[in-house]
Amino acid sequence: MRRSKSLVCAVVLALLAFNAALAQVVAPVEMKDPELRSLQMQYMDDLKAVGTEINNLSFEYPFYLSKKLDLDEQQQKAADQRSIRFDHYNGKTVLAITGNYYAAYSTTQLSKDQRARKTFLAVINPILKVTVPKFQTNSNVQGYALEVSHHVVGTVMGVSMERPENLMVYLPQNAALKLLAGKTDTTQQAALLEGQYFLNAEPVTIWLNGEGPQLGTKAPVPESTDDDEKPTEMKAEIANGTSGGDGYVPPINVPLKFPKRLDHADESPKAGTVPRDASPEALASLQAANRQSLEAMTRELDSQVHFVSYAPASFVTFHQEIFLELSLTTTLSDTSAGSRYKMAAEAFDDHIAHLIRPVLGYFKPDSKEDPKFDGIGFSTTIRLAGKTQAAQGSEAVEFFLPLSALRCYERYDCTGQQLIDAGIILINGERVSLDLQIAEGAAR
């Protein structure tokens, strides 16, 4: 009799566990896309296993898988929790997971990037750790897209208000594998920089060290709280329009220190600083001291850089500072034709960004010795591959980038956009602001 009761209990518990796992996975019949529906059916066992493991995770605050975001907790308890599914994101097939996390962050204590970091560490990273191993060898899965909603607390017109905020994370498969396999913060940060992150549809960056790269000694520009203090509709989407958010770790009151766009008035030398000697004699001496390194760099990197033969690498004065100017040619595909901003952005992403680390390798940092120059200027003429020079014309783009920001980028501590924001960009001799994402996306 006792044995029969034990058997019944075991069966009941097994059924409950099965139903709980099934309750987190979207049913294939609900999916309209035939390809996604087929994948959902084929890998249903793996999806249910992921649901079970997520259910077994321990979070500091309540977390629920959910088809809908921005629900209050009482609504969530009765809501549909089936959210694990295959989906499309930017033309790639991804494993998508959405949920609600009931932690609240102060908009006055935490910046957007810090809130994104806390959600990532508290919720999304643990979910990746149980999800990626199940699909790391699955050629159908090209990445992972997770949306989690958390809450933020601020004031509007002097009245305290709590509202939802949604974090969307996309990691390509290779980046997710590098993140989980990384043994140091540097390797993990490099993997994170391959992903995309949006907080209420606005791009953010996740810094594992909590503060981002340390560039220079300028005081950080305070984050505007206008957008934080206004209720906002959820805009970030994974294919079918869901979006989400965050997890909690105690607040950090240190503002982020990665580069911000500066007003022109902020760029003059600081009072009390001794300007660098930029006389012709000093430039000639600097050129002679670095002659061997410059010759080796030109010889060894020419096939990658495409140096202009009649304009050798040389030190020049720009904005009362000394830059190593490299004159080169960038050839883009015909599909890159468009506005000068689009071409400049693609020249940076497809060419200049790949030269930074090789070039810096010829100028090793020395904590005991001043490098005697302040940055590198990549001066490039952009041409399109399928057209003759006479037919297409050309765009001249100059990227004057400070050495501190270049070193930050070299260490994978800041993004290409932050490097550009720390520098000065000229197109055909005119200074411009260059937003890579907007410039490259506008013409598509």
Coordinates of C-alpha atoms in Angstrom, one line a residue:
M1 CA 0.0 0.0 0.0
R2 CA 2.8 2.4 1.0
R3 CA 4.6 1.4 -2.2
S4 CA 1.6 2.3 -4.3
K5 CA 1.2 5.7 -2.6
S6 CA 4.9 6.4 -3.2
L7 CA 4.5 5.5 -6.9
V8 CA 1.5 7.7 -7.3
C9 CA 3.3 10.6 -5.6
A10 CA 6.3 10.1 -7.9
V11 CA 4.1 10.1 -11.0
V12 CA 2.2 13.3 -9.8
L13 CA 5.5 15.1 -9.2
A14 CA 6.9 14.1 -12.6
L15 CA 3.7 15.3 -14.3
L16 CA 3.9 18.6 -12.4
A17 CA 7.5 19.1 -13.4
F18 CA 6.7 18.3 -17.0
N19 CA 3.8 20.7 -17.1
A20 CA 5.8 23.4 -15.4
A21 CA 8.5 23.1 -18.1
L22 CA 5.9 23.0 -20.9
A23 CA 4.3 26.1 -19.4
Q24 CA 7.4 28.1 -20.2
V25 CA 7.7 27.1 -23.9
V26 CA 5.6 28.6 -26.7
A27 CA 3.5 25.9 -28.4
P28 CA 4.6 25.3 -32.0
V29 CA 1.0 25.7 -33.2
E30 CA 1.1 29.4 -32.1
M31 CA 4.0 30.2 -34.4
K32 CA 3.1 31.5 -37.8
D33 CA 6.5 31.2 -39.4
P34 CA 6.9 27.6 -40.8
E35 CA 10.6 27.5 -40.3
L36 CA 10.4 28.7 -36.7
R37 CA 7.5 26.3 -36.0
S38 CA 9.5 23.4 -37.3
L39 CA 12.5 24.3 -35.1
Q40 CA 10.1 24.7 -32.1
M41 CA 8.8 21.2 -32.7
Q42 CA 12.2 19.6 -33.4
Y43 CA 13.9 21.0 -30.3
M44 CA 11.0 21.0 -27.9
D45 CA 12.8 18.7 -25.4
D46 CA 15.8 21.1 -25.2
L47 CA 13.5 24.1 -24.8
K48 CA 11.6 22.4 -22.0
A49 CA 15.0 21.6 -20.3
V50 CA 15.9 25.3 -20.5
G51 CA 12.6 26.3 -19.0
T52 CA 13.1 23.8 -16.1
E53 CA 16.6 25.2 -15.4
I54 CA 15.5 28.8 -15.5
N55 CA 12.7 27.9 -13.1
N56 CA 15.4 26.4 -10.7
L57 CA 17.5 29.6 -10.8
S58 CA 17.6 31.8 -7.7
F59 CA 17.1 35.5 -8.2
E60 CA 17.3 38.3 -5.6
Y61 CA 13.8 39.5 -6.6
P62 CA 10.9 37.6 -8.2
F63 CA 11.4 36.8 -11.8
Y64 CA 8.8 35.3 -14.2
L65 CA 9.1 34.1 -17.8
S66 CA 6.3 36.0 -19.6
K67 CA 4.8 36.5 -23.0
K68 CA 4.0 40.1 -22.0
L69 CA 6.2 42.6 -20.4
D70 CA 5.4 45.5 -18.0
L71 CA 2.8 43.6 -16.0
D72 CA 2.5 44.2 -12.3
E73 CA 3.3 41.1 -10.2
Q74 CA -0.3 40.2 -9.4
Q75 CA -1.2 40.3 -13.0
Q76 CA 2.0 38.3 -13.8
K77 CA 1.1 35.4 -11.5
A78 CA -2.0 34.7 -13.6
A79 CA -0.5 35.6 -17.0
D80 CA 0.8 33.3 -19.7
Q81 CA 4.4 32.4 -18.9
R82 CA 5.3 30.7 -22.2
S83 CA 8.0 32.8 -23.6
I84 CA 10.9 30.5 -24.7
R85 CA 10.9 30.3 -28.5
F86 CA 12.8 30.5 -31.7
D87 CA 12.5 33.9 -33.4
H88 CA 14.1 36.2 -35.9
Y89 CA 16.3 39.2 -35.1
N90 CA 17.9 41.3 -37.8
G91 CA 17.6 38.4 -40.3
K92 CA 19.2 35.9 -37.9
T93 CA 17.5 32.9 -36.2
V94 CA 17.8 33.3 -32.5
L95 CA 16.6 31.7 -29.3
A96 CA 14.4 34.3 -27.7
I97 CA 13.3 34.6 -24.0
T98 CA 11.3 37.3 -22.4
G99 CA 10.4 37.9 -18.7
N100 CA 9.5 40.3 -15.9
Y101 CA 11.9 41.0 -13.0
Y102 CA 10.4 42.8 -10.0
A103 CA 13.4 44.9 -8.9
A104 CA 13.3 48.7 -8.9
Y105 CA 16.3 51.0 -9.6
S106 CA 16.6 54.7 -8.7
T107 CA 17.1 56.9 -11.7
T108 CA 19.1 59.4 -9.6
Q109 CA 21.5 56.8 -8.2
L110 CA 22.1 54.7 -11.4
S111 CA 22.7 55.7 -15.0
K112 CA 21.1 53.9 -17.9
D113 CA 24.3 51.8 -18.5
Q114 CA 24.5 50.9 -14.8
R115 CA 20.9 49.8 -14.7
A116 CA 21.5 47.7 -17.8
R117 CA 24.6 46.1 -16.2
K118 CA 22.7 45.2 -13.1
T119 CA 19.9 43.5 -15.0
F120 CA 22.4 41.7 -17.1
L121 CA 24.4 40.4 -14.2
A122 CA 21.4 39.5 -12.0
V123 CA 19.1 37.9 -14.6
I124 CA 20.3 37.6 -18.2
N125 CA 23.8 36.2 -17.5
P126 CA 22.5 33.4 -15.3
I127 CA 19.9 32.6 -18.0
L128 CA 22.6 32.5 -20.7
K129 CA 24.6 30.1 -18.5
V130 CA 21.8 27.5 -18.6
T131 CA 20.7 28.2 -22.1
V132 CA 23.8 28.5 -24.3
P133 CA 25.3 25.0 -23.4
K134 CA 22.1 23.4 -24.7
F135 CA 22.3 25.1 -28.1
Q136 CA 26.0 25.9 -28.6
T137 CA 26.5 23.2 -31.3
N138 CA 23.1 23.8 -32.9
S139 CA 23.8 25.3 -36.4
N140 CA 20.2 26.7 -36.5
V141 CA 20.8 29.0 -33.6
Q142 CA 22.8 32.1 -34.7
G143 CA 22.4 34.0 -31.4
Y144 CA 20.4 34.8 -28.3
A145 CA 17.8 37.6 -27.8
L146 CA 16.5 38.2 -24.3
E147 CA 14.2 40.9 -23.1
V148 CA 13.5 41.6 -19.5
S149 CA 11.4 44.3 -17.8
H150 CA 12.4 45.8 -14.5
H151 CA 11.2 49.0 -12.7
V152 CA 12.7 52.4 -12.1
V153 CA 11.8 54.9 -9.5
G154 CA 12.1 58.6 -10.1
T155 CA 10.2 61.9 -9.7
V156 CA 7.9 63.7 -12.1
M157 CA 6.8 67.2 -11.2
G158 CA 8.0 66.5 -7.7
V159 CA 5.9 63.4 -7.4
S160 CA 7.6 60.0 -6.8
M161 CA 6.8 57.6 -9.6
E162 CA 7.6 54.0 -10.4
R163 CA 7.5 52.7 -14.0
P164 CA 8.7 49.8 -16.1
E165 CA 11.9 49.9 -18.1
N166 CA 12.9 47.2 -20.6
L167 CA 16.3 45.8 -21.5
M168 CA 16.9 44.0 -24.7
V169 CA 20.1 42.0 -25.2
Y170 CA 21.3 40.4 -28.4
L171 CA 24.4 38.2 -28.4
P172 CA 25.7 36.3 -31.5
Q173 CA 26.4 32.7 -30.9
N174 CA 30.2 33.1 -30.9
A175 CA 30.0 36.1 -28.6
A176 CA 27.9 34.1 -26.1
L177 CA 30.4 31.3 -26.2
K178 CA 33.3 33.7 -25.6
L179 CA 31.5 35.3 -22.8
L180 CA 30.8 32.1 -20.9
A181 CA 34.3 30.7 -21.6
G182 CA 36.1 33.9 -20.7
K183 CA 38.3 33.6 -17.6
T184 CA 39.0 37.3 -17.2
D185 CA 37.0 40.5 -17.2
T186 CA 38.9 41.6 -20.3
T187 CA 37.9 38.6 -22.4
Q188 CA 34.3 38.7 -21.2
Q189 CA 34.1 42.5 -21.9
A190 CA 35.5 41.9 -25.4
A191 CA 32.7 39.3 -26.0
L192 CA 30.0 41.7 -24.7
L193 CA 31.2 44.4 -27.1
E194 CA 30.1 42.1 -30.0
G195 CA 26.5 42.3 -28.8
Q196 CA 23.7 44.8 -28.9
Y197 CA 21.9 46.3 -25.9
F198 CA 18.9 48.6 -25.8
L199 CA 17.2 50.2 -22.8
N200 CA 13.7 51.3 -23.8
A201 CA 14.9 51.1 -27.4
E202 CA 17.9 53.4 -26.8
P203 CA 21.4 51.9 -27.3
V204 CA 23.4 51.3 -24.1
T205 CA 26.7 49.7 -23.2
I206 CA 27.2 47.1 -20.5
W207 CA 30.5 47.4 -18.6
L208 CA 31.4 44.6 -16.3
N209 CA 33.6 46.8 -14.2
G210 CA 30.6 49.0 -13.5
E211 CA 32.1 52.3 -14.6
G212 CA 33.3 51.9 -18.2
P213 CA 36.7 53.0 -19.6
Q214 CA 38.6 55.7 -17.8
L215 CA 39.5 58.3 -20.4
G216 CA 41.4 61.4 -19.4
T217 CA 40.7 63.6 -16.4
K218 CA 37.7 65.6 -17.6
A219 CA 34.7 65.4 -15.3
P220 CA 32.0 63.1 -16.8
V221 CA 29.0 64.8 -18.4
P222 CA 26.0 64.2 -16.1
E223 CA 23.3 62.0 -17.6
S224 CA 20.2 64.0 -18.5
T225 CA 17.3 62.8 -16.3
D226 CA 14.6 64.3 -18.6
D227 CA 13.9 61.0 -20.4
D228 CA 14.2 59.0 -17.2
E229 CA 11.6 61.0 -15.4
K230 CA 9.0 60.7 -18.1
P231 CA 6.8 57.7 -18.5
T232 CA 7.7 56.0 -21.8
E233 CA 6.2 53.3 -24.0
M234 CA 8.1 50.2 -24.7
K235 CA 9.7 50.3 -28.1
A236 CA 12.4 47.6 -28.3
E237 CA 11.2 44.6 -30.1
I238 CA 12.2 41.0 -31.0
A239 CA 10.5 40.3 -34.3
N240 CA 7.0 40.0 -32.9
G241 CA 7.0 43.1 -30.7
T242 CA 7.8 41.9 -27.2
S243 CA 10.3 43.8 -25.1
G244 CA 11.9 43.7 -21.7
G245 CA 14.4 44.2 -19.0
D246 CA 16.4 43.9 -15.8
G247 CA 17.7 42.5 -12.5
Y248 CA 19.0 44.1 -9.3
V249 CA 22.3 44.5 -7.5
P250 CA 22.9 47.2 -4.8
P251 CA 23.3 50.7 -6.4
I252 CA 26.6 52.2 -7.4
N253 CA 26.8 55.9 -7.1
V254 CA 29.9 56.4 -9.3
P255 CA 29.0 58.1 -12.6
L256 CA 30.2 56.5 -15.8
K257 CA 33.5 57.8 -17.2
F258 CA 33.5 56.8 -20.8
P259 CA 33.9 59.6 -23.4
K260 CA 31.0 62.0 -24.1
R261 CA 30.6 64.4 -27.0
L262 CA 32.2 67.7 -25.9
D263 CA 31.2 71.2 -26.5
H264 CA 33.7 73.2 -28.5
A265 CA 34.2 75.4 -25.5
D266 CA 35.5 72.4 -23.5
E267 CA 38.3 71.6 -25.9
S268 CA 40.7 74.5 -25.1
P269 CA 43.8 73.5 -23.1
K270 CA 43.3 73.6 -19.3
A271 CA 44.6 76.5 -17.4
G272 CA 47.9 75.7 -15.7
T273 CA 48.8 72.9 -18.1
V274 CA 52.1 73.3 -20.0
P275 CA 51.5 73.0 -23.8
R276 CA 53.5 70.5 -25.6
D277 CA 56.3 71.9 -27.8
A278 CA 54.9 71.7 -31.3
S279 CA 57.6 73.7 -33.0
P280 CA 59.0 72.5 -36.4
E281 CA 62.2 71.5 -34.6
A282 CA 60.3 69.4 -32.0
L283 CA 58.3 67.7 -34.7
A284 CA 61.5 66.9 -36.7
S285 CA 63.1 65.5 -33.5
L286 CA 60.1 63.3 -32.8
Q287 CA 60.1 62.1 -36.4
A288 CA 63.7 61.1 -36.2
A289 CA 63.3 59.4 -32.8
N290 CA 60.5 57.2 -34.3
R291 CA 62.0 56.7 -37.8
Q292 CA 62.6 53.0 -37.4
S293 CA 59.2 52.3 -36.0
L294 CA 57.5 54.3 -38.7
E295 CA 59.4 52.6 -41.5
A296 CA 58.7 49.1 -40.1
M297 CA 55.0 50.0 -39.7
T298 CA 54.7 51.3 -43.2
R299 CA 56.5 48.3 -44.7
E300 CA 54.7 45.6 -42.7
L301 CA 51.2 47.0 -42.6
D302 CA 51.0 48.5 -46.1
S303 CA 48.9 45.6 -47.6
Q304 CA 46.3 46.1 -44.8
V305 CA 46.5 49.9 -44.4
H306 CA 46.9 51.0 -48.0
F307 CA 49.3 53.9 -47.3
V308 CA 49.4 56.8 -49.7
S309 CA 53.0 56.5 -51.1
Y310 CA 53.6 60.2 -51.6
A311 CA 52.5 61.1 -48.0
P312 CA 54.6 59.2 -45.5
A313 CA 53.6 58.9 -41.9
S314 CA 54.6 62.0 -40.1
F315 CA 53.9 64.0 -36.9
V316 CA 51.8 67.1 -37.3
T317 CA 50.2 69.8 -35.1
F318 CA 46.4 69.8 -34.8
H319 CA 44.3 71.7 -32.2
Q320 CA 47.5 72.6 -30.3
E321 CA 48.4 68.9 -29.9
I322 CA 50.7 66.6 -31.8
F323 CA 49.2 63.7 -33.9
L324 CA 50.8 61.0 -35.9
E325 CA 49.1 61.5 -39.3
L326 CA 48.7 58.4 -41.4
S327 CA 47.5 59.0 -45.0
L328 CA 45.7 56.1 -46.6
T329 CA 43.1 55.0 -49.1
T330 CA 39.8 53.2 -48.2
T331 CA 38.0 51.2 -50.8
L332 CA 34.4 50.4 -50.1
S333 CA 31.9 48.2 -52.0
D334 CA 29.4 49.8 -54.4
T335 CA 26.7 49.1 -51.9
S336 CA 28.3 51.6 -49.5
A337 CA 27.4 54.5 -51.9
G338 CA 25.2 57.1 -50.1
S339 CA 25.7 60.1 -48.0
R340 CA 29.1 61.2 -47.0
Y341 CA 28.2 60.4 -43.4
K342 CA 27.3 56.8 -44.3
M343 CA 30.6 56.4 -46.2
A344 CA 32.6 57.8 -43.4
A345 CA 30.9 55.5 -40.9
E346 CA 31.5 52.4 -43.0
A347 CA 35.1 53.5 -43.7
F348 CA 35.7 53.5 -39.9
D349 CA 33.9 50.2 -39.2
D350 CA 35.3 48.3 -42.2
H351 CA 38.8 49.8 -42.4
I352 CA 40.1 52.2 -39.8
A353 CA 38.9 50.2 -36.7
H354 CA 40.8 47.2 -37.9
L355 CA 44.1 49.2 -38.1
I356 CA 44.1 50.7 -34.6
R357 CA 45.5 47.7 -32.7
P358 CA 48.2 46.8 -35.4
V359 CA 49.3 50.5 -35.5
L360 CA 49.4 50.9 -31.7
G361 CA 51.6 47.7 -31.6
Y362 CA 54.5 49.8 -32.9
F363 CA 54.1 52.3 -30.0
K364 CA 54.0 50.3 -26.8
P365 CA 52.7 52.2 -23.8
D366 CA 55.3 53.1 -21.2
S367 CA 54.2 54.3 -17.8
K368 CA 57.6 55.8 -17.2
E369 CA 58.0 57.7 -20.4
D370 CA 55.8 60.3 -22.2
P371 CA 55.1 59.1 -25.8
K372 CA 55.6 62.8 -26.8
F373 CA 52.5 62.8 -29.0
D374 CA 48.8 63.1 -28.2
G375 CA 47.0 60.9 -30.8
I376 CA 46.8 59.4 -34.2
G377 CA 45.1 61.0 -37.2
F378 CA 43.8 58.5 -39.8
S379 CA 43.4 60.6 -43.0
T380 CA 41.7 58.5 -45.7
T381 CA 40.4 59.1 -49.2
I382 CA 37.2 56.9 -49.7
R383 CA 36.6 55.4 -53.1
L384 CA 34.0 52.8 -54.3
A385 CA 35.4 49.6 -55.8
G386 CA 33.2 49.4 -58.9
K387 CA 33.8 52.9 -60.2
T388 CA 36.7 54.8 -61.7
Q389 CA 37.9 57.8 -59.8
A390 CA 36.7 60.2 -62.4
A391 CA 33.2 58.8 -62.4
Q392 CA 32.7 58.6 -58.6
G393 CA 34.8 61.4 -57.1
S394 CA 35.9 60.8 -53.5
E395 CA 35.4 61.8 -49.9
A396 CA 38.3 62.9 -47.7
V397 CA 37.7 61.9 -44.1
E398 CA 40.1 62.5 -41.2
F399 CA 39.8 60.8 -37.8
F400 CA 41.9 62.6 -35.2
L401 CA 41.7 60.3 -32.2
P402 CA 43.4 60.9 -28.8
L403 CA 45.9 58.4 -27.6
S404 CA 44.1 57.7 -24.3
A405 CA 40.9 56.8 -26.2
L406 CA 42.9 54.6 -28.7
R407 CA 44.4 52.7 -25.8
C408 CA 41.0 52.3 -24.3
Y409 CA 39.7 50.8 -27.5
E410 CA 42.8 48.6 -27.8
R411 CA 42.0 47.0 -24.5
Y412 CA 38.4 46.4 -25.5
D413 CA 37.3 48.8 -22.8
C414 CA 35.3 51.1 -25.1
T415 CA 33.4 50.9 -28.3
G416 CA 34.2 52.4 -31.7
Q417 CA 31.4 55.0 -31.2
Q418 CA 32.9 56.1 -27.9
L419 CA 36.3 56.4 -29.5
I420 CA 34.9 58.6 -32.2
D421 CA 33.0 60.7 -29.7
A422 CA 36.4 61.4 -27.9
G423 CA 38.0 62.5 -31.1
I424 CA 37.5 65.1 -33.9
I425 CA 36.1 64.0 -37.3
L426 CA 36.5 66.1 -40.5
I427 CA 34.8 65.3 -43.8
N428 CA 36.2 67.3 -46.7
G429 CA 37.7 69.7 -44.2
E430 CA 34.5 70.4 -42.2
R431 CA 34.1 69.2 -38.7
V432 CA 31.2 66.8 -38.2
S433 CA 29.5 64.7 -35.5
L434 CA 29.4 61.1 -36.6
D435 CA 26.9 58.5 -35.1
L436 CA 27.9 55.2 -36.6
Q437 CA 24.6 53.5 -36.1
I438 CA 22.5 56.3 -37.5
A439 CA 24.8 57.0 -40.4
E440 CA 25.0 53.4 -41.5
G441 CA 21.3 52.6 -40.9
A442 CA 19.8 55.7 -42.5
A443 CA 20.5 54.6 -46.0
R444 CA 19.3 51.0 -45.6

